[in-house]
């Protein structure tokens, strides 16, 4: 079978094929451009340190920074307990109460204020003997009372602890002491200023690299942390041996206060 096409029909067919080809090429170009733009918007600058955060978005730039300021501990926390035994709960408790009361009065008389003195625990335990081949026999009770105190004059802390232990006698056990930095207001202010300045410097650098100008601050978030003071091993088997505290000078050393900020800047 022979198919014959007139010149007019052949021209229309070629025109239709050409139109379809142009539409396909334009659509493919637009799709590629959209994918490239989306990929560009998704690019973030990865942090190089745990304290660094940076990212460039469509409307702004997010940066983070951490600054630390060192301060001198201003408070010593004392944890001690008194232990006493008796044939009855009331007898053991009376002995422990007497020792704990003497310790507390000594601390209050040597610079500790009432709000910084706390009874932190009470434990009553029965004691037994275990005769061979026979049931356990109750012999009495042991009572332990715990006391915690904050001493804010570190220069006199050693002497105050020694006197408190002496007042409580051999029933006293010092469980530990630690140093803390409680007055952190000025240190936080200094660290906050340093952290924001560092964050702004980073934002300006990223804006220049991107060929943009840095705009106003859109939001700020912060977190504040102070590292814990050292735990000083102050355990001792008897009150008489802990009296040595009166001759031991307390060296507070230093502690860090850190502020981490995350700032979002607009970009021009």
PDB file of C-alpha atoms in Angstrom, residues 34-180:
ATOM      1  CA  UNK A  34      14.134  23.901  40.762  1.00  0.00           C
ATOM      2  CA  UNK A  35      16.204  20.956  42.058  1.00  0.00           C
ATOM      3  CA  UNK A  36      19.377  23.084  42.088  1.00  0.00           C
ATOM      4  CA  UNK A  37      17.641  25.883  44.031  1.00  0.00           C
ATOM      5  CA  UNK A  38      16.263  23.436  46.588  1.00  0.00           C
ATOM      6  CA  UNK A  39      19.701  21.906  46.994  1.00  0.00           C
ATOM      7  CA  UNK A  40      21.215  25.352  47.580  1.00  0.00           C
ATOM      8  CA  UNK A  41      18.689  26.234  50.264  1.00  0.00           C
ATOM      9  CA  UNK A  42      19.404  22.961  52.114  1.00  0.00           C
ATOM     10  CA  UNK A  43      23.138  23.579  52.498  1.00  0.00           C
ATOM     11  CA  UNK A  44      24.246  24.149  56.117  1.00  0.00           C
ATOM     12  CA  UNK A  45      27.719  24.779  57.440  1.00  0.00           C
ATOM     13  CA  UNK A  46      28.619  21.908  59.773  1.00  0.00           C
ATOM     14  CA  UNK A  47      30.064  22.868  63.180  1.00  0.00           C
ATOM     15  CA  UNK A  48      33.782  22.254  63.614  1.00  0.00           C
ATOM     16  CA  UNK A  49      33.601  22.165  67.434  1.00  0.00           C
ATOM     17  CA  UNK A  50      31.000  21.138  69.967  1.00  0.00           C
ATOM     18  CA  UNK A  51      30.621  24.793  70.988  1.00  0.00           C
ATOM     19  CA  UNK A  52      30.129  26.091  67.436  1.00  0.00           C
ATOM     20  CA  UNK A  53      26.895  26.218  65.454  1.00  0.00           C
ATOM     21  CA  UNK A  54      26.411  27.909  62.097  1.00  0.00           C
ATOM     22  CA  UNK A  55      23.870  27.654  59.310  1.00  0.00           C
ATOM     23  CA  UNK A  56      22.702  29.793  56.400  1.00  0.00           C
ATOM     24  CA  UNK A  57      19.009  29.723  55.584  1.00  0.00           C
ATOM     25  CA  UNK A  58      16.812  31.465  53.076  1.00  0.00           C
ATOM     26  CA  UNK A  59      16.073  34.416  55.396  1.00  0.00           C
ATOM     27  CA  UNK A  60      18.930  34.493  57.912  1.00  0.00           C
ATOM     28  CA  UNK A  61      21.944  32.926  59.508  1.00  0.00           C
ATOM     29  CA  UNK A  62      22.127  30.948  62.772  1.00  0.00           C
ATOM     30  CA  UNK A  63      25.328  30.889  64.807  1.00  0.00           C
ATOM     31  CA  UNK A  64      26.286  29.576  68.223  1.00  0.00           C
ATOM     32  CA  UNK A  65      29.186  30.140  70.612  1.00  0.00           C
ATOM     33  CA  UNK A  66      30.275  29.194  74.132  1.00  0.00           C
ATOM     34  CA  UNK A  67      32.313  31.347  76.510  1.00  0.00           C
ATOM     35  CA  UNK A  68      33.766  30.421  79.908  1.00  0.00           C
ATOM     36  CA  UNK A  69      34.746  32.642  82.822  1.00  0.00           C
ATOM     37  CA  UNK A  70      36.615  31.339  85.876  1.00  0.00           C
ATOM     38  CA  UNK A  71      35.613  32.260  89.399  1.00  0.00           C
ATOM     39  CA  UNK A  72      36.684  31.386  92.934  1.00  0.00           C
ATOM     40  CA  UNK A  73      34.392  29.045  94.928  1.00  0.00           C
ATOM     41  CA  UNK A  74      32.670  30.872  97.769  1.00  0.00           C
ATOM     42  CA  UNK A  75      30.927  28.053  99.644  1.00  0.00           C
ATOM     43  CA  UNK A  76      32.014  24.821 101.317  1.00  0.00           C
ATOM     44  CA  UNK A  77      29.393  22.103 101.747  1.00  0.00           C
ATOM     45  CA  UNK A  78      29.922  19.777 104.710  1.00  0.00           C
ATOM     46  CA  UNK A  79      28.185  16.389 104.988  1.00  0.00           C
ATOM     47  CA  UNK A  80      28.578  14.502 108.248  1.00  0.00           C
ATOM     48  CA  UNK A  81      26.694  12.019 110.381  1.00  0.00           C
ATOM     49  CA  UNK A  82      26.577  10.792 113.950  1.00  0.00           C
ATOM     50  CA  UNK A  83      26.102   7.148 114.898  1.00  0.00           C
ATOM     51  CA  UNK A  84      25.095   5.646 118.245  1.00  0.00           C
ATOM     52  CA  UNK A  85      24.081   2.219 119.526  1.00  0.00           C
ATOM     53  CA  UNK A  86      21.736   1.131 122.301  1.00  0.00           C
ATOM     54  CA  UNK A  87      19.797  -1.847 123.557  1.00  0.00           C
ATOM     55  CA  UNK A  88      16.573  -0.131 122.525  1.00  0.00           C
ATOM     56  CA  UNK A  89      15.569   2.299 119.792  1.00  0.00           C
ATOM     57  CA  UNK A  90      14.917   5.064 122.313  1.00  0.00           C
ATOM     58  CA  UNK A  91      18.324   4.617 123.962  1.00  0.00           C
ATOM     59  CA  UNK A  92      20.215   4.659 120.663  1.00  0.00           C
ATOM     60  CA  UNK A  93      18.167   7.601 119.399  1.00  0.00           C
ATOM     61  CA  UNK A  94      18.812   9.616 122.556  1.00  0.00           C
ATOM     62  CA  UNK A  95      22.577   9.176 122.194  1.00  0.00           C
ATOM     63  CA  UNK A  96      22.515  10.121 118.490  1.00  0.00           C
ATOM     64  CA  UNK A  97      20.301  13.141 119.181  1.00  0.00           C
ATOM     65  CA  UNK A  98      22.695  14.405 121.822  1.00  0.00           C
ATOM     66  CA  UNK A  99      25.700  14.183 119.493  1.00  0.00           C
ATOM     67  CA  UNK A 100      23.820  15.707 116.537  1.00  0.00           C
ATOM     68  CA  UNK A 101      22.559  18.563 118.722  1.00  0.00           C
ATOM     69  CA  UNK A 102      26.099  19.314 119.913  1.00  0.00           C
ATOM     70  CA  UNK A 103      27.398  19.333 116.331  1.00  0.00           C
ATOM     71  CA  UNK A 104      24.648  21.678 115.141  1.00  0.00           C
ATOM     72  CA  UNK A 105      25.118  24.110 118.022  1.00  0.00           C
ATOM     73  CA  UNK A 106      28.852  24.208 117.331  1.00  0.00           C
ATOM     74  CA  UNK A 107      28.308  24.971 113.641  1.00  0.00           C
ATOM     75  CA  UNK A 108      25.760  27.697 114.427  1.00  0.00           C
ATOM     76  CA  UNK A 109      28.252  29.238 116.839  1.00  0.00           C
ATOM     77  CA  UNK A 110      31.028  29.259 114.227  1.00  0.00           C
ATOM     78  CA  UNK A 111      29.568  31.138 111.297  1.00  0.00           C
ATOM     79  CA  UNK A 112      26.864  28.824 109.912  1.00  0.00           C
ATOM     80  CA  UNK A 113      23.428  30.442 109.681  1.00  0.00           C
ATOM     81  CA  UNK A 114      20.226  28.464 110.296  1.00  0.00           C
ATOM     82  CA  UNK A 115      19.111  28.470 106.672  1.00  0.00           C
ATOM     83  CA  UNK A 116      22.382  26.751 105.732  1.00  0.00           C
ATOM     84  CA  UNK A 117      22.036  23.944 108.295  1.00  0.00           C
ATOM     85  CA  UNK A 118      19.859  20.921 107.558  1.00  0.00           C
ATOM     86  CA  UNK A 119      19.133  17.479 109.016  1.00  0.00           C
ATOM     87  CA  UNK A 120      19.417  15.397 105.877  1.00  0.00           C
ATOM     88  CA  UNK A 121      18.801  11.836 107.024  1.00  0.00           C
ATOM     89  CA  UNK A 122      17.845   9.401 109.793  1.00  0.00           C
ATOM     90  CA  UNK A 123      18.469   5.668 109.775  1.00  0.00           C
ATOM     91  CA  UNK A 124      17.593   3.095 112.455  1.00  0.00           C
ATOM     92  CA  UNK A 125      19.002  -0.421 112.043  1.00  0.00           C
ATOM     93  CA  UNK A 126      18.604  -3.455 114.339  1.00  0.00           C
ATOM     94  CA  UNK A 127      21.783  -5.335 115.250  1.00  0.00           C
ATOM     95  CA  UNK A 128      22.051  -9.096 115.707  1.00  0.00           C
ATOM     96  CA  UNK A 129      24.450 -11.784 116.823  1.00  0.00           C
ATOM     97  CA  UNK A 130      24.506 -15.085 114.982  1.00  0.00           C
ATOM     98  CA  UNK A 131      25.268 -17.998 117.357  1.00  0.00           C
ATOM     99  CA  UNK A 132      26.466 -21.101 115.570  1.00  0.00           C
ATOM    100  CA  UNK A 133      23.619 -23.448 114.870  1.00  0.00           C
ATOM    101  CA  UNK A 134      21.017 -21.194 116.469  1.00  0.00           C
ATOM    102  CA  UNK A 135      18.687 -18.427 115.239  1.00  0.00           C
ATOM    103  CA  UNK A 136      19.888 -14.829 115.124  1.00  0.00           C
ATOM    104  CA  UNK A 137      19.553 -12.925 118.369  1.00  0.00           C
ATOM    105  CA  UNK A 138      18.547  -9.237 118.470  1.00  0.00           C
ATOM    106  CA  UNK A 139      21.127  -7.333 120.511  1.00  0.00           C
ATOM    107  CA  UNK A 140      20.083  -3.735 120.025  1.00  0.00           C
ATOM    108  CA  UNK A 141      19.798  -0.908 117.542  1.00  0.00           C
ATOM    109  CA  UNK A 142      22.086   1.509 115.745  1.00  0.00           C
ATOM    110  CA  UNK A 143      20.896   5.016 114.857  1.00  0.00           C
ATOM    111  CA  UNK A 144      22.572   7.291 112.302  1.00  0.00           C
ATOM    112  CA  UNK A 145      21.627  10.946 111.807  1.00  0.00           C
ATOM    113  CA  UNK A 146      22.990  12.977 108.868  1.00  0.00           C
ATOM    114  CA  UNK A 147      23.610  16.716 108.878  1.00  0.00           C
ATOM    115  CA  UNK A 148      24.611  18.990 105.995  1.00  0.00           C
ATOM    116  CA  UNK A 149      25.838  22.552 106.297  1.00  0.00           C
ATOM    117  CA  UNK A 150      27.150  25.345 104.097  1.00  0.00           C
ATOM    118  CA  UNK A 151      30.162  27.294 105.323  1.00  0.00           C
ATOM    119  CA  UNK A 152      30.582  30.596 103.515  1.00  0.00           C
ATOM    120  CA  UNK A 153      33.760  31.820 105.208  1.00  0.00           C
ATOM    121  CA  UNK A 154      36.336  29.493 103.664  1.00  0.00           C
ATOM    122  CA  UNK A 155      39.133  31.007 105.711  1.00  0.00           C
ATOM    123  CA  UNK A 156      37.484  29.731 108.894  1.00  0.00           C
ATOM    124  CA  UNK A 157      35.935  26.571 107.484  1.00  0.00           C
ATOM    125  CA  UNK A 158      38.643  24.176 108.668  1.00  0.00           C
ATOM    126  CA  UNK A 159      38.457  25.480 112.225  1.00  0.00           C
ATOM    127  CA  UNK A 160      34.628  25.359 112.243  1.00  0.00           C
ATOM    128  CA  UNK A 161      34.622  21.728 111.074  1.00  0.00           C
ATOM    129  CA  UNK A 162      37.199  20.730 113.675  1.00  0.00           C
ATOM    130  CA  UNK A 163      35.170  22.303 116.495  1.00  0.00           C
ATOM    131  CA  UNK A 164      31.933  20.671 115.293  1.00  0.00           C
ATOM    132  CA  UNK A 165      33.567  17.251 115.190  1.00  0.00           C
ATOM    133  CA  UNK A 166      35.055  17.772 118.623  1.00  0.00           C
ATOM    134  CA  UNK A 167      31.636  18.731 119.996  1.00  0.00           C
ATOM    135  CA  UNK A 168      30.057  15.545 118.664  1.00  0.00           C
ATOM    136  CA  UNK A 169      32.856  13.280 119.872  1.00  0.00           C
ATOM    137  CA  UNK A 170      33.696   9.850 118.505  1.00  0.00           C
ATOM    138  CA  UNK A 171      30.130   9.396 117.240  1.00  0.00           C
ATOM    139  CA  UNK A 172      30.832  11.811 114.372  1.00  0.00           C
ATOM    140  CA  UNK A 173      31.693  10.649 110.846  1.00  0.00           C
ATOM    141  CA  UNK A 174      32.606  13.191 108.159  1.00  0.00           C
ATOM    142  CA  UNK A 175      31.231  11.809 104.900  1.00  0.00           C
ATOM    143  CA  UNK A 176      32.676  14.467 102.616  1.00  0.00           C
ATOM    144  CA  UNK A 177      33.127  18.118 101.779  1.00  0.00           C
ATOM    145  CA  UNK A 178      32.830  19.927  98.463  1.00  0.00           C
ATOM    146  CA  UNK A 179      33.419  23.434  97.163  1.00  0.00           C
ATOM    147  CA  UNK A 180      30.788  25.370  95.241  1.00  0.00           C
TER     148      UNK A 180
END
